[in-house]
Structure formats: C-alpha cells, structure tokens
PDB file of C-alpha atoms in Angstrom:
ATOM      1  CA  MET A  14     -50.490  77.031  35.241  1.00 69.00           C
ATOM      2  CA  TYR A  15     -52.609  73.943  34.200  1.00 76.00           C
ATOM      3  CA  ILE A  16     -50.894  70.293  33.723  1.00 73.00           C
ATOM      4  CA  PRO A  17     -52.925  67.973  32.701  1.00 76.00           C
ATOM      5  CA  LYS A  18     -53.029  64.865  35.021  1.00 74.00           C
ATOM      6  CA  GLU A  19     -51.935  62.195  31.947  1.00 73.00           C
ATOM      7  CA  TYR A  20     -48.673  64.245  31.753  1.00 67.00           C
ATOM      8  CA  LEU A  21     -48.033  64.403  35.890  1.00 66.00           C
ATOM      9  CA  LYS A  22     -47.876  60.229  35.378  1.00 67.00           C
ATOM     10  CA  GLU A  23     -44.696  58.823  36.437  1.00 67.00           C
ATOM     11  CA  SER A  24     -44.345  56.803  33.184  1.00 65.00           C
ATOM     12  CA  THR A  25     -45.056  59.881  31.126  1.00 62.00           C
ATOM     13  CA  TYR A  26     -42.596  61.914  32.379  1.00 59.00           C
ATOM     14  CA  SER A  27     -38.919  62.203  31.440  1.00 64.00           C
ATOM     15  CA  GLY A  28     -37.584  64.687  33.973  1.00 66.00           C
ATOM     16  CA  THR A  29     -37.917  67.707  30.930  1.00 73.00           C
ATOM     17  CA  ARG A  30     -40.650  69.841  29.752  1.00 73.00           C
ATOM     18  CA  LEU A  31     -41.634  71.837  26.505  1.00 75.00           C
ATOM     19  CA  ILE A  32     -42.128  75.275  26.319  1.00 81.00           C
ATOM     20  CA  GLU A  33     -44.075  76.714  23.018  1.00 85.00           C
ATOM     21  CA  ILE A  34     -42.068  79.802  21.161  1.00 88.00           C
ATOM     22  CA  THR A  35     -44.731  81.647  19.967  1.00 88.00           C
ATOM     23  CA  ASP A  36     -42.401  85.097  19.288  1.00 90.00           C
ATOM     24  CA  GLU A  37     -43.215  86.112  15.535  1.00 93.00           C
ATOM     25  CA  LYS A  38     -39.470  87.358  14.875  1.00 94.00           C
ATOM     26  CA  VAL A  39     -38.147  83.446  15.755  1.00 92.00           C
ATOM     27  CA  ILE A  40     -41.236  81.900  13.931  1.00 92.00           C
ATOM     28  CA  GLU A  41     -39.952  84.160  10.663  1.00 94.00           C
ATOM     29  CA  LEU A  42     -36.509  83.432  11.095  1.00 95.00           C
ATOM     30  CA  LYS A  43     -37.198  79.415  11.842  1.00 94.00           C
ATOM     31  CA  LYS A  44     -39.504  79.954   8.226  1.00 94.00           C
ATOM     32  CA  GLU A  45     -36.460  81.681   6.564  1.00 94.00           C
ATOM     33  CA  ILE A  46     -34.195  78.574   7.614  1.00 94.00           C
ATOM     34  CA  SER A  47     -36.460  75.949   6.093  1.00 94.00           C
ATOM     35  CA  LYS A  48     -36.250  77.592   2.750  1.00 95.00           C
ATOM     36  CA  PHE A  49     -32.435  76.123   2.560  1.00 95.00           C
ATOM     37  CA  LYS A  50     -33.486  72.891   3.158  1.00 94.00           C
ATOM     38  CA  PRO A  51     -34.017  71.948  -0.475  1.00 95.00           C
ATOM     39  CA  ILE A  52     -31.115  73.774  -1.345  1.00 96.00           C
ATOM     40  CA  ALA A  53     -29.241  71.816   1.312  1.00 96.00           C
ATOM     41  CA  GLU A  54     -31.006  68.392   0.362  1.00 96.00           C
ATOM     42  CA  PRO A  55     -28.514  67.146  -2.496  1.00 96.00           C
ATOM     43  CA  TYR A  56     -25.026  68.044  -0.846  1.00 97.00           C
ATOM     44  CA  LEU A  57     -26.251  65.689   2.037  1.00 96.00           C
ATOM     45  CA  LYS A  58     -27.121  62.961   0.097  1.00 97.00           C
ATOM     46  CA  GLU A  59     -23.736  63.570  -1.629  1.00 97.00           C
ATOM     47  CA  MET A  60     -22.263  63.515   1.171  1.00 97.00           C
ATOM     48  CA  ASP A  61     -23.772  60.387   2.663  1.00 96.00           C
ATOM     49  CA  ARG A  62     -22.974  58.690  -0.280  1.00 97.00           C
ATOM     50  CA  LEU A  63     -19.388  59.679  -0.137  1.00 97.00           C
ATOM     51  CA  GLY A  64     -19.245  59.266   3.471  1.00 96.00           C
ATOM     52  CA  GLU A  65     -20.319  55.708   3.017  1.00 96.00           C
ATOM     53  CA  LEU A  66     -16.884  55.209   0.540  1.00 97.00           C
ATOM     54  CA  LEU A  67     -14.840  57.323   3.143  1.00 97.00           C
ATOM     55  CA  ASP A  68     -16.037  54.381   6.187  1.00 97.00           C
ATOM     56  CA  PRO A  69     -13.448  51.581   4.836  1.00 97.00           C
ATOM     57  CA  PHE A  70     -10.670  54.161   5.316  1.00 97.00           C
ATOM     58  CA  TYR A  71     -11.276  55.596   8.605  1.00 97.00           C
ATOM     59  CA  THR A  72     -11.427  52.025   9.851  1.00 97.00           C
ATOM     60  CA  LYS A  73      -8.317  51.297   8.503  1.00 98.00           C
ATOM     61  CA  ILE A  74      -6.748  54.438  10.046  1.00 98.00           C
ATOM     62  CA  ARG A  75      -8.299  53.632  13.355  1.00 97.00           C
ATOM     63  CA  GLU A  76      -6.547  49.893  13.334  1.00 98.00           C
ATOM     64  CA  LEU A  77      -3.321  51.566  12.202  1.00 98.00           C
ATOM     65  CA  GLU A  78      -3.418  54.069  14.776  1.00 98.00           C
ATOM     66  CA  ALA A  79      -3.854  51.296  17.283  1.00 97.00           C
ATOM     67  CA  GLU A  80      -0.868  49.398  16.049  1.00 98.00           C
ATOM     68  CA  LYS A  81       1.116  52.156  16.492  1.00 98.00           C
ATOM     69  CA  ASP A  82      -0.081  52.684  20.138  1.00 98.00           C
ATOM     70  CA  LYS A  83       0.641  49.507  20.711  1.00 98.00           C
ATOM     71  CA  LEU A  84       4.239  49.765  19.014  1.00 98.00           C
ATOM     72  CA  VAL A  85       4.706  53.100  21.026  1.00 97.00           C
ATOM     73  CA  LYS A  86       4.061  51.121  24.509  1.00 98.00           C
ATOM     74  CA  GLU A  87       6.360  48.324  22.829  1.00 98.00           C
ATOM     75  CA  ARG A  88       9.208  51.309  22.228  1.00 98.00           C
ATOM     76  CA  GLN A  89       9.188  53.048  25.512  1.00 98.00           C
ATOM     77  CA  PRO A  90      11.948  50.690  27.819  1.00 97.00           C
ATOM     78  CA  ASN A  91      14.329  51.194  25.166  1.00 98.00           C
ATOM     79  CA  LEU A  92      13.219  54.761  24.912  1.00 97.00           C
ATOM     80  CA  ASP A  93      14.116  55.495  28.489  1.00 98.00           C
ATOM     81  CA  LEU A  94      16.833  53.900  28.361  1.00 98.00           C
ATOM     82  CA  PHE A  95      18.500  55.705  25.311  1.00 98.00           C
ATOM     83  CA  ASN A  96      17.214  58.919  27.008  1.00 98.00           C
ATOM     84  CA  ALA A  97      18.959  58.410  29.741  1.00 98.00           C
ATOM     85  CA  GLN A  98      22.490  57.757  28.172  1.00 98.00           C
ATOM     86  CA  LEU A  99      21.448  60.900  25.679  1.00 98.00           C
ATOM     87  CA  LYS A 100      21.439  62.760  29.159  1.00 98.00           C
ATOM     88  CA  GLU A 101      24.829  61.367  30.057  1.00 98.00           C
ATOM     89  CA  MET A 102      26.205  62.341  27.140  1.00 98.00           C
ATOM     90  CA  GLU A 103      25.061  65.589  27.179  1.00 98.00           C
ATOM     91  CA  ALA A 104      26.579  66.188  30.370  1.00 97.00           C
ATOM     92  CA  ILE A 105      30.168  64.757  28.789  1.00 98.00           C
ATOM     93  CA  GLU A 106      29.687  67.224  25.885  1.00 96.00           C
ATOM     94  CA  GLN A 107      29.186  70.094  28.189  1.00 96.00           C
ATOM     95  CA  LYS A 108      32.493  69.332  29.791  1.00 96.00           C
ATOM     96  CA  THR A 109      34.282  68.929  26.504  1.00 92.00           C
ATOM     97  CA  ASP A 110      32.558  72.474  25.197  1.00 92.00           C
ATOM     98  CA  LEU A 111      33.890  73.851  28.218  1.00 93.00           C
ATOM     99  CA  ILE A 112      37.674  72.726  27.695  1.00 91.00           C
ATOM    100  CA  LYS A 113      37.499  73.445  24.287  1.00 85.00           C
ATOM    101  CA  ASN A 114      36.508  76.721  24.899  1.00 87.00           C
ATOM    102  CA  LYS A 115      39.359  77.269  26.866  1.00 90.00           C
ATOM    103  CA  ILE A 116      41.686  75.817  23.684  1.00 86.00           C
ATOM    104  CA  GLN A 117      40.138  78.456  21.535  1.00 82.00           C
ATOM    105  CA  PRO A 118      41.959  81.837  23.041  1.00 83.00           C
ATOM    106  CA  LEU A 119      45.269  79.655  23.455  1.00 86.00           C
ATOM    107  CA  VAL A 120      44.984  79.095  19.799  1.00 82.00           C
ATOM    108  CA  ALA A 121      43.940  82.082  18.994  1.00 80.00           C
ATOM    109  CA  ARG A 122      47.055  83.672  20.695  1.00 83.00           C
ATOM    110  CA  LEU A 123      49.806  81.068  18.797  1.00 83.00           C
ATOM    111  CA  MET A 124      48.264  81.773  15.772  1.00 83.00           C
ATOM    112  CA  GLU A 125      48.574  85.597  15.746  1.00 80.00           C
ATOM    113  CA  LYS A 126      52.642  85.103  14.852  1.00 80.00           C
ATOM    114  CA  GLU A 127      51.897  82.342  12.237  1.00 82.00           C
ATOM    115  CA  LEU A 128      49.120  84.368  10.609  1.00 82.00           C
ATOM    116  CA  GLY A 129      49.806  86.817   7.116  1.00 82.00           C
ATOM    117  CA  GLU A 130      48.443  89.877   7.000  1.00 82.00           C
ATOM    118  CA  PHE A 131      45.324  88.671   5.111  1.00 82.00           C
ATOM    119  CA  GLU A 132      44.787  85.430   6.704  1.00 83.00           C
ATOM    120  CA  THR A 133      41.694  84.619   9.497  1.00 81.00           C
ATOM    121  CA  ALA A 134      42.146  81.149  11.560  1.00 81.00           C
ATOM    122  CA  ARG A 135      38.511  79.438  10.573  1.00 79.00           C
ATOM    123  CA  GLN A 136      38.255  76.384  12.976  1.00 81.00           C
ATOM    124  CA  LEU A 137      40.135  73.672  14.811  1.00 82.00           C
ATOM    125  CA  ILE A 138      40.458  70.237  13.001  1.00 85.00           C
ATOM    126  CA  GLU A 139      41.204  66.921  14.617  1.00 86.00           C
ATOM    127  CA  GLN A 140      43.302  64.587  12.267  1.00 88.00           C
ATOM    128  CA  GLY A 141      43.849  61.555  14.613  1.00 90.00           C
ATOM    129  CA  ASP A 142      45.947  63.162  17.619  1.00 88.00           C
ATOM    130  CA  LYS A 143      47.075  65.817  16.072  1.00 89.00           C
ATOM    131  CA  LEU A 144      45.302  69.394  15.818  1.00 86.00           C
ATOM    132  CA  PHE A 145      45.341  71.798  13.114  1.00 86.00           C
ATOM    133  CA  VAL A 146      43.647  75.289  12.205  1.00 85.00           C
ATOM    134  CA  GLU A 147      42.500  75.896   9.050  1.00 85.00           C
ATOM    135  CA  VAL A 148      43.627  79.116   8.147  1.00 85.00           C
ATOM    136  CA  VAL A 149      41.530  80.986   4.862  1.00 84.00           C
ATOM    137  CA  GLU A 150      43.080  83.618   2.936  1.00 86.00           C
ATOM    138  CA  GLU A 151      40.794  86.779   2.869  1.00 85.00           C
ATOM    139  CA  VAL A 152      41.792  88.075  -0.645  1.00 84.00           C
ATOM    140  CA  GLU A 153      41.328  84.552  -1.748  1.00 84.00           C
ATOM    141  CA  GLU A 154      37.943  84.520  -0.352  1.00 82.00           C
ATOM    142  CA  LEU A 155      36.846  88.048  -1.821  1.00 84.00           C
ATOM    143  CA  VAL A 156      38.057  87.170  -5.195  1.00 85.00           C
ATOM    144  CA  LYS A 157      35.755  83.760  -5.019  1.00 85.00           C
ATOM    145  CA  ARG A 158      32.511  86.012  -3.766  1.00 86.00           C
ATOM    146  CA  ILE A 159      33.066  88.191  -6.728  1.00 88.00           C
ATOM    147  CA  ARG A 160      33.415  85.590  -9.364  1.00 88.00           C
ATOM    148  CA  MET A 161      30.483  83.701  -7.348  1.00 88.00           C
ATOM    149  CA  LYS A 162      28.041  86.651  -8.394  1.00 86.00           C
ATOM    150  CA  LYS A 163      29.541  87.506 -12.001  1.00 84.00           C
ATOM    151  CA  ASN A 164      28.344  83.727 -12.383  1.00 84.00           C
ATOM    152  CA  LYS A 165      25.356  83.951 -10.704  1.00 81.00           C
ATOM    153  CA  LYS A 166      24.755  87.129 -13.603  1.00 71.00           C
TER     154      LYS A 166
END
C-alpha cells in the first residue's frame, strides 16, 4: 500500500485513517437513507425550535435538583438519628409483639366461657389501663352483609 509523504508528516497525522467503502450494497443502502433527509428536515427544524423553548425548563430543573441535593445533604444527620431511634423502637415493638402473642391464647381461653353460640371475639382493645374484647355476633354480621348486597343492586 502506498501512502503519500504529505500524509506521513507529523503535523497531518491524527492517529486515525480512512478506508473507503466501495461495496455496491453499502453504497445503495446509503443512497436509500439519504432519500429520507428531505422528509426529516422539517421535523428537525421544528425540534430545534421547540428545544429552544424547552431549554429554560431544563435549566430550572437542574437548579431545583441542585437545591434538592443540598437539602438532602443537610437532612442526612437528622435522618441518621431518626433511623437509629426507629431501629430501637422496632426492637421494642418486637418484644411487645411477643408478649401480645402470649396474651392472645390466654384471652381466647377466657372468652370460650363468655361467648354465645354465634359470637366471635374479634380484637383486643385497650382503653386506659383496662382491656376489652370486641365481640361480634356472627348472625348480625351475616344480616348486615345480606342487606349491603341488596342495597348495591
């Protein structure tokens, strides 16, 4: 391969070279692509115009995101403290849940004697220092559901 001397001068050498593509199929496809340029031109011009209208919004968004990042950094020490408190609270809550799980079977045994044939203990309710069990009459609940279905029709 012969390379002209002027191309070998250091001032003209960019570290790259060009190789000409002469394949007919590639050239034909390139011509086909160029047919779309006139069709695309009006869209590109309109996009340029609209892009100029959108630029102020993007500038404002970048400013707001920078402000948001600043606030997030300012918030972080307090958030870390809050999360530490939350972790402690979750540990306490796990302990109380274990105790509540012990209470549930005890209350169920106590309520066996108190409940009527069509009654169900729904939930344990705390009011001040006292505990109550909410009791639901199954027959009454069934009647309510039937009435609701009829009202929907």
